[in-house]
Steps between C-alpha positions, in 0.01 A plus 500: 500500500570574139221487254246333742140529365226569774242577249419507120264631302396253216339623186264209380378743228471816359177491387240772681145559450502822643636841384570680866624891424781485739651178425856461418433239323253636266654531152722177574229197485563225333371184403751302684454188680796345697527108362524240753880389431593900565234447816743184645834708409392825647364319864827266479670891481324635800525174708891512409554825661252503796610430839236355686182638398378684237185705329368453166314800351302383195450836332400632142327606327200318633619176628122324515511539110703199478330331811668204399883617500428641905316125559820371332745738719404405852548116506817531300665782711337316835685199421835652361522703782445209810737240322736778567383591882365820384174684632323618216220749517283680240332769412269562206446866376180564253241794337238277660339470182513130490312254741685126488334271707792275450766752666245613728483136652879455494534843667247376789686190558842586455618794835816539301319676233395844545250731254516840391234665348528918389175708503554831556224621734136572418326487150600851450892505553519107382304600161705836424818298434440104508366461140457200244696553175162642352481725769240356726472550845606129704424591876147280439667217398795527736247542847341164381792289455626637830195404676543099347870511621424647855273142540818336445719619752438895696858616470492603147741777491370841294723738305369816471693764267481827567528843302479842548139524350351230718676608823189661568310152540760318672253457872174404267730272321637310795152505677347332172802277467432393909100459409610237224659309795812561417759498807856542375638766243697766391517820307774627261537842434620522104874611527511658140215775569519825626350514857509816490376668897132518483518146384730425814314669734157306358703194558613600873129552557355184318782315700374629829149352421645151416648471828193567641330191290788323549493518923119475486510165379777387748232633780256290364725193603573440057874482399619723192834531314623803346778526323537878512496483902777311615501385839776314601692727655355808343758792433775279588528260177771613258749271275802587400409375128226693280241267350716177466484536092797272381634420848238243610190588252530421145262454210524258188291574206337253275829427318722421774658837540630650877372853597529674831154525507186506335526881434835480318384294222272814344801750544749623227446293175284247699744493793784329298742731644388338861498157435736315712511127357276198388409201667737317273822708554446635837551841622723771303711598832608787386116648442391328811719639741401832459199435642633274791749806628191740522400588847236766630779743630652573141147579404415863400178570676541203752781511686374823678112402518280380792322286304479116600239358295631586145531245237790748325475384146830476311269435206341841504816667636598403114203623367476833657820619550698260292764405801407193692627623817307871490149423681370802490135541404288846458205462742497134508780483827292694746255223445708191679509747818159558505510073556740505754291773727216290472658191607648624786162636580324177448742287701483775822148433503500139449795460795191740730232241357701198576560656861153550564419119313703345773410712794122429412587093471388509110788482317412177351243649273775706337727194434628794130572750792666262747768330208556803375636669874599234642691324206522746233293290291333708293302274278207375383446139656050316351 
């Protein structure tokens, strides 16, 4: 259906305490703090043009800076959204910098709200990019505020970013990150880098030891997401849209304005060219159809590749090779087939394990493995 919203990205603020090197957001912070009548107009917008569920992104910035506005959020968008016999879920995306013991309580009794949390790796490849504005190092501060959440609830989800220079540590990283106790994540490779082929061959290496973690802990009957290794239906998954920017994903800044996503706002005289509408006067049809007419197959770089799990960012299409619809990336696309190998490796052996599970009657201490063959449900279920 026509302009249906399955998911929005809300900017509370743009205000960050942190100065991150590969951000795309880094020369663009602001002060900005989205009032509470723009709050009610912006989830009346999204509840207007969502279906029968839909996912609220409170972004930044940092969005724990104004704890306050993401206290003020949830109720509001809860209760707009049931009056209306919508779903709502939400998901809340910081630096970590921040421990509120107010959101962490709402977060432990509220399922409908999820947490996201971005260290990238060890002290070593964390420290080398993830610095305050004076240039300090934050992975100290970051491992202890992830160690009060995880006594909230154990399916904090981890972001780790990735770049060519910390490739290297990407196994030590995701050990460390599993010795904090942490039990769903995922890593981004940084589009906008050069990975050039020693840095893709470190990666196909590094990638080959995280399976191994990863499969080790399923042995030891523990369940573990990973975002990177998709397992329903491994090598088979493939939409005929790219990322879902302006189709079904939108974000709204601070001010009220419509973006295709979160990416678009920092491109080309702070994304102005992008924009496509306000809260107030809905969507510009004519910008927003362009993005609701793309499709995978008039992709260049995509419609040919056997890549499945590829996010295929129209954002950094832009950025890179100024054409929305060109995908092509130096390096960085040999990457998402390195993911797709794996998880058809990974599921192959967890179809043998579930095989020998049942013919050995203990199946039922592998309740991860058993949901995940027999259901496809692969998920993390404390």
């Amino acid at each position: 259906m026509k302009n249906i919203i399955e998911s929005a990205n809300i900017y509370l603020t743009e205000r960050c305490n942190l100065d991150c090197d590969y951000c795309y957001e880094r020369h663009c912070h602001s002060q900005k703090v989205m009032d509470s009548a723009m709050m009610e107009r912006v989830i009346d917008f999204c509840c207007e043009h969502a279906k029968d569920h839909i996912t609220f992104w409170i972004f930044g910035g940092e969005p724990l800076l104004v704890e306050d506005k993401v206290l003020e959020f949830f109720p509001k968008a809860a209760r707009k959204a049931r009056e209306k016999n919508i779903k709502p879920m939400f998901n809340v995306l910081s630096n970590g910098t921040i421990f509120s013991k107010s959101f962490a309580e709402l977060w432990q009794t509220h399922r409908c709200v999820n947490f996201q949390v971005s260290l990238d790796g060890n002290q070593e490849a964390h420290d080398q990019h993830r610095k305050t504005k004076n240039g300090e190092p934050t992975y100290a501060l970051v491992v202890e505020n992830i160690k009060k959440y995880l006594k909230y609830r154990p399916d904090l989800h981890l972001r780790l970013t990735l770049m060519p220079d910390t490739v290297k540590s990407l196994s030590a990283s995701i050990a460390s990150v599993f010795d904090l106790g942490v039990r769903s994540l995922a890593f981004m490779p940084v589009h906008e880098v050069e990975w050039d082929q020693e840095a893709v061959n470190t990666y196909r290496t590094e990638f080959k030891k995280v399976v191994d973690l990863f499969v080790g802990l399923i042995q030891r009957k523990e369940q573990v997401y990973m975002g990177n290794i998709r397992l329903n239906s491994p090598g088979e998954y493939f939409q005929d849209i790219p990322c879902g920017a302006g189709n079904m994903f939108v974000s709204i800044t601070v001010q009220g304005d419509i973006y295709p996503c979160h990416r678009f706002i920092y491109l080309d005289n702070n994304g102005e060219s992008f924009k496509i509408g306000d809260v107030y006067n809905g969507f510009d049809q004519k910008k927003k159809e362009v993005f609701d007419e793309i499709t995978i197959a008039q992709m260049k770089g995509c419609s040919t590749c056997r890549a499945r799990n590829c996010n295929r960012c129209l954002a950094v299409n832009w950025k890179m090779n100024q054409d929305i619809k060109n995908s092509t990336r130096k390096g960085y696309c040999q990457l998402p087939v390195i993911h797709d190998e794996a998880a058809i490796r990974v599921y192959n052996y967890l179809v043998d394990f579930y095989n020998w599970a049942k013919k050995n009657k203990v199946l039922d201490e592998y309740p991860f493995v058993k949901r995940l063959i027999e259901e496809n449900d692969y998920s993390l279920q404390f």
